[in-house]
Short mmCIF file of C-alpha atoms in Angstrom, two decimals:
data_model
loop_
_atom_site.label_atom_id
_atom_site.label_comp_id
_atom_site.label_asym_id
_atom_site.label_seq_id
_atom_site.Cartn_x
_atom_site.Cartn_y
_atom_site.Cartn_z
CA UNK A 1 91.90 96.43 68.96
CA UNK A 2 93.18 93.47 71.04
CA UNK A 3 92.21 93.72 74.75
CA UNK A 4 94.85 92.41 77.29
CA UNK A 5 93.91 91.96 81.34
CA UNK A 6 96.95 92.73 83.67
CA UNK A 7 96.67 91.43 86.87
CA UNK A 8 99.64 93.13 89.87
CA UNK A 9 100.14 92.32 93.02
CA UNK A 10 100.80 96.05 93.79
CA UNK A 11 99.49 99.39 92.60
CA UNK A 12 101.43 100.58 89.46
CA UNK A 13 103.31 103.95 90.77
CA UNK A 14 106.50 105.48 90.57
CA UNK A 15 108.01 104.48 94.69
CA UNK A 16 109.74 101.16 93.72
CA UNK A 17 111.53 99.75 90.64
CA UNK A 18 108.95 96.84 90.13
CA UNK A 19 105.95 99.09 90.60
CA UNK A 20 107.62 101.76 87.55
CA UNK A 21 108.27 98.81 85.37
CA UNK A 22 104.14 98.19 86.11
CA UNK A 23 103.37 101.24 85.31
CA UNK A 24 105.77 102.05 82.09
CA UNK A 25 104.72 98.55 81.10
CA UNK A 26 100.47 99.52 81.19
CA UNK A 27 101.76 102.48 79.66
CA UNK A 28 103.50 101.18 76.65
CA UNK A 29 101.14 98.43 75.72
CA UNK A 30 98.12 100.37 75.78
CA UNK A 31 99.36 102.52 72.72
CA UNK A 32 98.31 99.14 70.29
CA UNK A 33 95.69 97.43 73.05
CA UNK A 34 92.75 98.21 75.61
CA UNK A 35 94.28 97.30 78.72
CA UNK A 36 91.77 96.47 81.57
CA UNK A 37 93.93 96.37 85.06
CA UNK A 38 93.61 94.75 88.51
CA UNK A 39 95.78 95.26 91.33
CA UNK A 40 96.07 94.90 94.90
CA UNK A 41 95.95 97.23 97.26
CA UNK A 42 99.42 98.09 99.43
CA UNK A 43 99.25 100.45 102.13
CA UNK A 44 100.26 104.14 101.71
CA UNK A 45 100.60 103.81 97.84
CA UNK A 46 98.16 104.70 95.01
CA UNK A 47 98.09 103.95 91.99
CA UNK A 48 99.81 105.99 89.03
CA UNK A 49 98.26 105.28 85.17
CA UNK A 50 97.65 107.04 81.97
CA UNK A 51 93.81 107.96 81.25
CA UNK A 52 93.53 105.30 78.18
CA UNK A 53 94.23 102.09 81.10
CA UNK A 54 91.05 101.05 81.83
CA UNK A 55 91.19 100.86 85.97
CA UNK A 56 88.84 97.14 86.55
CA UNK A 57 89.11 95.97 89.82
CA UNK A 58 91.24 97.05 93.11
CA UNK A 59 91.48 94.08 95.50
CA UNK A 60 92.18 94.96 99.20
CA UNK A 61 94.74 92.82 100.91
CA UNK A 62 94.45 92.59 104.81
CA UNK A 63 96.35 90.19 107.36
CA UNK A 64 92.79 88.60 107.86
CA UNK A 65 92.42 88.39 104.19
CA UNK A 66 95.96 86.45 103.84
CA UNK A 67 95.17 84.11 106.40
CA UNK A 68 91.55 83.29 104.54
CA UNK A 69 93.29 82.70 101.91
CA UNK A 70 96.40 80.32 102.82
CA UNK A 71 93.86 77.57 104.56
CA UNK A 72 92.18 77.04 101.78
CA UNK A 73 95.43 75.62 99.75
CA UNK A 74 97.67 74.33 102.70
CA UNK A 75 99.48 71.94 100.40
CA UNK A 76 100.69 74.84 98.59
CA UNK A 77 103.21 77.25 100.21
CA UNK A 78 101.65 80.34 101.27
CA UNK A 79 103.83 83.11 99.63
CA UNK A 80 102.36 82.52 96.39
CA UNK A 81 98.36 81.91 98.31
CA UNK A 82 98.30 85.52 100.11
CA UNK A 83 96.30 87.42 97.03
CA UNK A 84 94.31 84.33 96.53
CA UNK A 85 90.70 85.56 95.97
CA UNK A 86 87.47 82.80 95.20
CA UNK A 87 85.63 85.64 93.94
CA UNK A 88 88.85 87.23 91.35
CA UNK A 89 89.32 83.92 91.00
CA UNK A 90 85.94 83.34 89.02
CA UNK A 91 85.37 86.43 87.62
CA UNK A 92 88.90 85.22 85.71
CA UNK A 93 87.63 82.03 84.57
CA UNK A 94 84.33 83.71 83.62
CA UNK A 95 86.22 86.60 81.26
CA UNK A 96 89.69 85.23 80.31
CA UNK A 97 87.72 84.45 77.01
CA UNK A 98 87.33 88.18 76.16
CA UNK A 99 91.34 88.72 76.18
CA UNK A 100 93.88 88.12 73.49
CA UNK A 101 96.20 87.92 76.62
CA UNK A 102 96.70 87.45 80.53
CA UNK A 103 99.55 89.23 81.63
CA UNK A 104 100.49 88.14 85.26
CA UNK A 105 102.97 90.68 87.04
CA UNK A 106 105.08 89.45 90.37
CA UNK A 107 104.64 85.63 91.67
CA UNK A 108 101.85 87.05 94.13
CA UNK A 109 99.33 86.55 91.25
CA UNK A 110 100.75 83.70 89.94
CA UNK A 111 97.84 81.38 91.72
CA UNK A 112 95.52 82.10 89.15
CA UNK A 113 96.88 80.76 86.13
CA UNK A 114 96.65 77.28 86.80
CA UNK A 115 93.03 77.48 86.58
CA UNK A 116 92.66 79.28 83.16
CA UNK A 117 93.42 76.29 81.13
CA UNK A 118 92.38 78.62 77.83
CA UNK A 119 93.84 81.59 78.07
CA UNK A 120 96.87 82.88 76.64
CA UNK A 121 99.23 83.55 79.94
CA UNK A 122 102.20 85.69 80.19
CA UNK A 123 103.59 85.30 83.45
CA UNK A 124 106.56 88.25 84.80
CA UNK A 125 109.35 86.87 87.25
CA UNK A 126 110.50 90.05 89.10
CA UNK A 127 112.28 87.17 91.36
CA UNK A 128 112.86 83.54 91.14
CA UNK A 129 111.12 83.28 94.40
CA UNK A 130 113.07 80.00 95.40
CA UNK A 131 116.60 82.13 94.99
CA UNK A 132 114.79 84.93 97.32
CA UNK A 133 113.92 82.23 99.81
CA UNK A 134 116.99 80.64 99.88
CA UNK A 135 119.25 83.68 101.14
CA UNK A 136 117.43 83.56 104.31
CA UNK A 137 119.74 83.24 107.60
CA UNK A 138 117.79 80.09 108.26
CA UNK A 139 116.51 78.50 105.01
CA UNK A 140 118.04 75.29 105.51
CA UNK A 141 116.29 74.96 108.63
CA UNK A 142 112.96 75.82 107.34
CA UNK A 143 110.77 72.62 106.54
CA UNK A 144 108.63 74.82 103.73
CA UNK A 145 111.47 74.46 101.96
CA UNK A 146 110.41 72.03 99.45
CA UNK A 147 107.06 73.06 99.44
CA UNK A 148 107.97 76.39 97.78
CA UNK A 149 110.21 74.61 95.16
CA UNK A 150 107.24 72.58 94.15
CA UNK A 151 104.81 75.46 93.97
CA UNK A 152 106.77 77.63 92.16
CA UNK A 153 107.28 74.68 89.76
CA UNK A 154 103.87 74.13 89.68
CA UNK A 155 102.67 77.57 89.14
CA UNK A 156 105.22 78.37 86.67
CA UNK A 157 104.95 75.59 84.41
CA UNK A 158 100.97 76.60 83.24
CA UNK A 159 102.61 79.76 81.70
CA UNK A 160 102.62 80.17 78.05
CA UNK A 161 105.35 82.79 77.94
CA UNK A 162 107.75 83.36 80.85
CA UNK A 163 109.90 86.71 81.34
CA UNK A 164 112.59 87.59 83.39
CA UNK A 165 115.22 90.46 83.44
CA UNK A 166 118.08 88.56 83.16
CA UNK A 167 120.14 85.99 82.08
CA UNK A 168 121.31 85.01 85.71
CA UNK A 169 117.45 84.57 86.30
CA UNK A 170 116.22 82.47 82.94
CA UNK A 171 119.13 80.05 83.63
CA UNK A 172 117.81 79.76 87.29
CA UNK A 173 114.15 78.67 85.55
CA UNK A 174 115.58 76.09 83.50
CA UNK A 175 118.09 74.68 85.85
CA UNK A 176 115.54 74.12 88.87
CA UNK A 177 112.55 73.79 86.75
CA UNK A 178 113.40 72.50 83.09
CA UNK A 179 111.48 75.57 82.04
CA UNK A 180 112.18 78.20 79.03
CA UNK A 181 112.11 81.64 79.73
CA UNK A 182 112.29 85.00 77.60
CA UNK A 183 114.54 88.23 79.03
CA UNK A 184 113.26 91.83 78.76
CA UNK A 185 114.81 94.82 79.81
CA UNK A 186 113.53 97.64 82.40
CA UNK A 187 112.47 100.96 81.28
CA UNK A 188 114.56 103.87 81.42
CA UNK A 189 113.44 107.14 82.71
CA UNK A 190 113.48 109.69 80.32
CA UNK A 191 114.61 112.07 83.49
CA UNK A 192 117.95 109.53 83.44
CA UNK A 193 118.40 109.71 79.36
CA UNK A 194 118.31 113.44 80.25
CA UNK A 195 121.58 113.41 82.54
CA UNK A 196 123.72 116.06 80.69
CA UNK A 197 127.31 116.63 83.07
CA UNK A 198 127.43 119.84 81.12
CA UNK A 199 124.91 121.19 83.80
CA UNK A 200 126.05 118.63 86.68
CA UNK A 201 128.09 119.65 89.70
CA UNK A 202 129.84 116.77 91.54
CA UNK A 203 130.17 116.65 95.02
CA UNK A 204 132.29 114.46 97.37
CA UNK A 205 128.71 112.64 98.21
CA UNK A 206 128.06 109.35 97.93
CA UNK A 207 124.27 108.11 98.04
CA UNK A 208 121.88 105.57 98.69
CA UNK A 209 118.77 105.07 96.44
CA UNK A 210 116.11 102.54 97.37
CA UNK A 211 112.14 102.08 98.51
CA UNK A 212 113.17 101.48 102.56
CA UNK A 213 110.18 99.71 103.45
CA UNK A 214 111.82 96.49 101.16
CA UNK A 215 113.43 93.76 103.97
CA UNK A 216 116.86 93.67 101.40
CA UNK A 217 117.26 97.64 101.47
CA UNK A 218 116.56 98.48 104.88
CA UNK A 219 118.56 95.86 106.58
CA UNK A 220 121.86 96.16 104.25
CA UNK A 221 121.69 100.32 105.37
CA UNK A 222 121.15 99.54 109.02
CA UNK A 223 124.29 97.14 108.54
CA UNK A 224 125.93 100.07 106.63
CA UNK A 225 125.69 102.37 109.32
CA UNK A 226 126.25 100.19 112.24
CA UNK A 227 129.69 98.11 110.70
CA UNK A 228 130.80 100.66 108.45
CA UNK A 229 129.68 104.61 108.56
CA UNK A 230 131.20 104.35 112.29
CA UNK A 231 135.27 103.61 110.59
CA UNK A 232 135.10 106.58 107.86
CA UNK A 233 136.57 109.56 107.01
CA UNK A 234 134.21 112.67 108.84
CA UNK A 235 134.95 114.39 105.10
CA UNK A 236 133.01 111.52 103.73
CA UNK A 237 128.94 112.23 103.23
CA UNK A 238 126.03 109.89 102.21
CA UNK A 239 122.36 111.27 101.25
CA UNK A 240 119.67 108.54 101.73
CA UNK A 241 117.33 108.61 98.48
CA UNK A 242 113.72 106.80 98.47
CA UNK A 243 110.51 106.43 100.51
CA UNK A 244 109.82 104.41 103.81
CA UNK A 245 112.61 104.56 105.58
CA UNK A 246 111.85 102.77 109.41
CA UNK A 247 111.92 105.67 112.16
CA UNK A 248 114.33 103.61 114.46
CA UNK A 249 116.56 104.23 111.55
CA UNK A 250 115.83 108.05 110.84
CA UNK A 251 116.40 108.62 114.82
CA UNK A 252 119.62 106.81 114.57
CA UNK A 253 121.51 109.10 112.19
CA UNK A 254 119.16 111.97 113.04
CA UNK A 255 122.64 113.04 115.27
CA UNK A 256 124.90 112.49 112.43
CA UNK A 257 126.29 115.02 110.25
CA UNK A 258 127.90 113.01 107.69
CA UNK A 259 124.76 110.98 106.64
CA UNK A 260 121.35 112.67 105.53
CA UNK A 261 117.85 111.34 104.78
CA UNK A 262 116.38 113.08 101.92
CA UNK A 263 113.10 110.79 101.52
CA UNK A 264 110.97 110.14 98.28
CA UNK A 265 112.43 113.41 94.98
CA UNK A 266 110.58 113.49 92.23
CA UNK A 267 113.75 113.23 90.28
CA UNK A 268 116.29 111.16 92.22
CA UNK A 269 118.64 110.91 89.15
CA UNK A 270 120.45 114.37 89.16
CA UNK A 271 121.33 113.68 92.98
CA UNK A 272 122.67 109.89 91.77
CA UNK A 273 124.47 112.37 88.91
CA UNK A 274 126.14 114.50 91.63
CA UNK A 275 127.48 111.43 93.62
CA UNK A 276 130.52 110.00 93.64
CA UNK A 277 129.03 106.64 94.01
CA UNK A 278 126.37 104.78 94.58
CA UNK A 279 126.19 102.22 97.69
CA UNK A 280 124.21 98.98 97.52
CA UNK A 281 125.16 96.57 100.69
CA UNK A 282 122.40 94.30 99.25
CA UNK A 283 122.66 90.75 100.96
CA UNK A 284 119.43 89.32 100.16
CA UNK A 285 116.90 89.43 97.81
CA UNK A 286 117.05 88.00 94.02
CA UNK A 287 116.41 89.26 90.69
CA UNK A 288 118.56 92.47 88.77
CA UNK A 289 118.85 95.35 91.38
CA UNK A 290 116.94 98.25 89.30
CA UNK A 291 118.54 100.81 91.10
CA UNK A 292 122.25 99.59 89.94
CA UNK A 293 121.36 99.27 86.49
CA UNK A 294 119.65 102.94 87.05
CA UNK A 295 122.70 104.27 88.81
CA UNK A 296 124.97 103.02 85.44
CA UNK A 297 122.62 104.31 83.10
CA UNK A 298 123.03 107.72 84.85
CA UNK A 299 126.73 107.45 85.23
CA UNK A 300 127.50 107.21 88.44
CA UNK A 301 129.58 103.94 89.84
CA UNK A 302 128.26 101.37 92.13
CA UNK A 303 129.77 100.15 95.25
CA UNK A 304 128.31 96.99 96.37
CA UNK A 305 127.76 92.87 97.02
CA UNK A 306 127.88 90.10 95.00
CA UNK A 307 123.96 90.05 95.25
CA UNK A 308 123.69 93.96 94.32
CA UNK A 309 125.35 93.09 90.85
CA UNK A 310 123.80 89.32 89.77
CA UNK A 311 122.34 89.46 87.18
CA UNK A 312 124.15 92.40 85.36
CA UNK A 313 126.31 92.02 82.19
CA UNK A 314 130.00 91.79 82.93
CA UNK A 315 130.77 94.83 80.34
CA UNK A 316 129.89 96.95 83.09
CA UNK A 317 132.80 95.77 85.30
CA UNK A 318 134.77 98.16 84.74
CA UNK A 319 131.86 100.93 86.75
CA UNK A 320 131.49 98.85 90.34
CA UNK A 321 133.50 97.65 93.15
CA UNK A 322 132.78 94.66 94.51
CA UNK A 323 132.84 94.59 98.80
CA UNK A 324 130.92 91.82 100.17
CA UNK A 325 132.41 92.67 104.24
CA UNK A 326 132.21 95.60 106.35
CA UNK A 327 136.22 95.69 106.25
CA UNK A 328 135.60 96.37 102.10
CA UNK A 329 133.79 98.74 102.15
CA UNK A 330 135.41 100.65 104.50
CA UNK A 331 138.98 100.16 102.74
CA UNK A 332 137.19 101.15 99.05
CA UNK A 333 135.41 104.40 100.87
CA UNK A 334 138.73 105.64 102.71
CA UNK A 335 140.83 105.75 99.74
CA UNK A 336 138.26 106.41 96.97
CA UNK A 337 139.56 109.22 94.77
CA UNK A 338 137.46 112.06 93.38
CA UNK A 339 135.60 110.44 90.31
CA UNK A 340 135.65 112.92 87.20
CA UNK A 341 133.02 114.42 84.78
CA UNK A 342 134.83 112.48 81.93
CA UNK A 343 134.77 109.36 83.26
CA UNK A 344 130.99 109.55 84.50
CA UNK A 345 131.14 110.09 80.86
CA UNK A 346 132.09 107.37 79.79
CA UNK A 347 130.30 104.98 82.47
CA UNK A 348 127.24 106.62 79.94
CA UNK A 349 128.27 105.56 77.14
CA UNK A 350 128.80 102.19 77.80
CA UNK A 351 125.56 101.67 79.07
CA UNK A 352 123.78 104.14 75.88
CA UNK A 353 125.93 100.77 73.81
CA UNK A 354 124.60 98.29 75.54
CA UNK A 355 121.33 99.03 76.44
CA UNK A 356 118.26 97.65 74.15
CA UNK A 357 114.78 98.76 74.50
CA UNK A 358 112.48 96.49 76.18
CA UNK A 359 111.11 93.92 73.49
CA UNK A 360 107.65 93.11 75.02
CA UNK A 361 105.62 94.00 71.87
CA UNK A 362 107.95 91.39 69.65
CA UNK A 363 107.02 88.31 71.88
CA UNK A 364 103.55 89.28 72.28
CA UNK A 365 103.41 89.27 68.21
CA UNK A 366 105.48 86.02 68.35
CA UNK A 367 102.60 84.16 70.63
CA UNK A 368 100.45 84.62 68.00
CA UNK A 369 101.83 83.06 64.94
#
């Protein structure tokens, strides 16, 4: 059996969208190879594989460990240097031999496949990093600027497959960096293609589903409840879904009866069911927002930005409502009717259409021919 060495920035688990795809990715392509895995370390998270996953190396990060690592390549800009490791480093070059495949996952481990001139190298953009950078209050300002263009050029061009989850995202790679990229889907849960409204009870909620300790989520709900939560209906309710919400922020609606924090569920898709909608006030970031995508798949609407919805197929206009001010939002919320089971219905079925399952196998095959 082909082996395969997958190298993450972060433990594979279940508490954010890019960490699932990790670990329903290790999952899936260990049923036809041996999969040997390194990741890094990120605090308060462990990691979450099936038994055949062969667990190689877990590389602590630490500020001092960042900083060792930046110095060493200061003509390169440090986002991509901070999981730099001499030692992984050669231990790569020493192995890569043994692998039908190197399968990098998040532009944190992208350093490392410049070196391996032989290897086969798959490399996964959750993010064009440059697009993330760029939404930054004061990007234009920032004289890294083209330093980041140039090393994610850099980096990216020694791939011999690049993947991305959208469309938005592969024309991004060949407009800024003349390069060709491939688009997979994510996963979906089996717990989503489960949803049956026969056994759902809608409430007049609405919800927000996220991992709180990502810059994009936790800022956008702290600008929910401060510019919009305040001008509601008091019949309106919102239930806060996902782990690491800030404590500023828990002690800030701790008072407030119409918004509740429910923390990390097990199954997060039967309350997403139950909503009337979900909210994204997403204003940064790049890359397909997993949780709208999620929240369609379920059947449940979408209210959010222009950045919450890039990167998703226009069919699906018909299920969100765009509101990119505070003054949106609050005019969509206030006269939002009661959705129905039938049309949560057919928000369903239009995704069940559309959907196709992830296609990683096929281009693995295709490298080979």
């Amino acid at each position: 059996m082909n082996r395969i060495l997958f190298i993450t920035a972060f433990p594979p688990n279940k508490l954010t969208a890019g960490q699932n795809y990790s670990k329903e990715l290790l999952s899936l392509l260990s049923e036809d190879y041996n999969v040997d895995l390194i990741f890094f370390s990120y605090p308060n998270h462990e990691i979450e594989v099936n038994s055949k996953v062969n667990v190689l190396k877990k590389v602590n990060v630490s500020t001092v460990s960042k900083i060792y690592s930046w110095i060493h390549f200061p003509f390169l800009h440090p986002f991509f240097l901070l999981r730099f490791r001499f030692r992984l480093l050669f231990f790569l070059i020493k192995n890569a031999k043994n692998y039908k495949f190197l399968y990098f996952d998040f532009s944190q481990v992208f350093i490392y496949s410049p070196f391996l001139t032989k290897s086969v190298k798959i490399l996964m953009c959750h993010d064009v990093i440059y697009q993330k950078f760029k939404r930054n209050r004061f990007f234009y300002f920032n004289p890294f600027n083209s330093l980041l263009l140039f090393t994610e050029r850099y980096i990216l061009k020694s791939a011999d497959l690049l993947l991305t989850f959208s469309k938005k995202d592969q024309l991004l790679l060949k407009d800024n960096y003349g390069l060709n990229s491939s688009t997979i889907n994510f996963f979906i849960s089996d717990k989503i293609k489960f949803i049956d409204y026969s056994t759902i009870t809608l409430s007049f909620k609405f919800c927000f589903f996220g991992a709180w300790n990502r810059p994009e989520n936790a800022k956008g709900l702290n600008w929910f409840v401060d510019h919009v939560l305040p001008h509601l209906k008091h019949e309106l309710k919102f239930e806060i879904i996902g782990p690491g919400l800030d404590g500023a922020l828990i002690s800030k609606i701790k008072d407030n009866k119409n918004i509740k924090y429910l923390g990390f569920l097990e199954d997060p898709y039967v309350k997403i069911a139950e909503s009337q909608a979900l909210i994204a006030p997403i204003f940064q970031g790049a890359g397909v927002k997993v949780k709208v995508i999620e929240s369609l798949a379920v059947g449940t609407p979408v209210l959010g930005t222009e950045v919450a919805f890039e990167g998703i197929d226009n069919f699906y206009e018909g299920s969100f409502l765009l509101c990119n001010e505070a003054k949106d939002f609050i005019s969509v919320l206030n006269k939002l009717e009661p959705i129905s089971i039938d049309t949560k219905r057919d928000i369903q079925k239009t995704f069940e259409k559309s959907y196709q399952e992830n296609k990683i196998k096929d281009l693995l095959v295709s490298l080979t021919k």
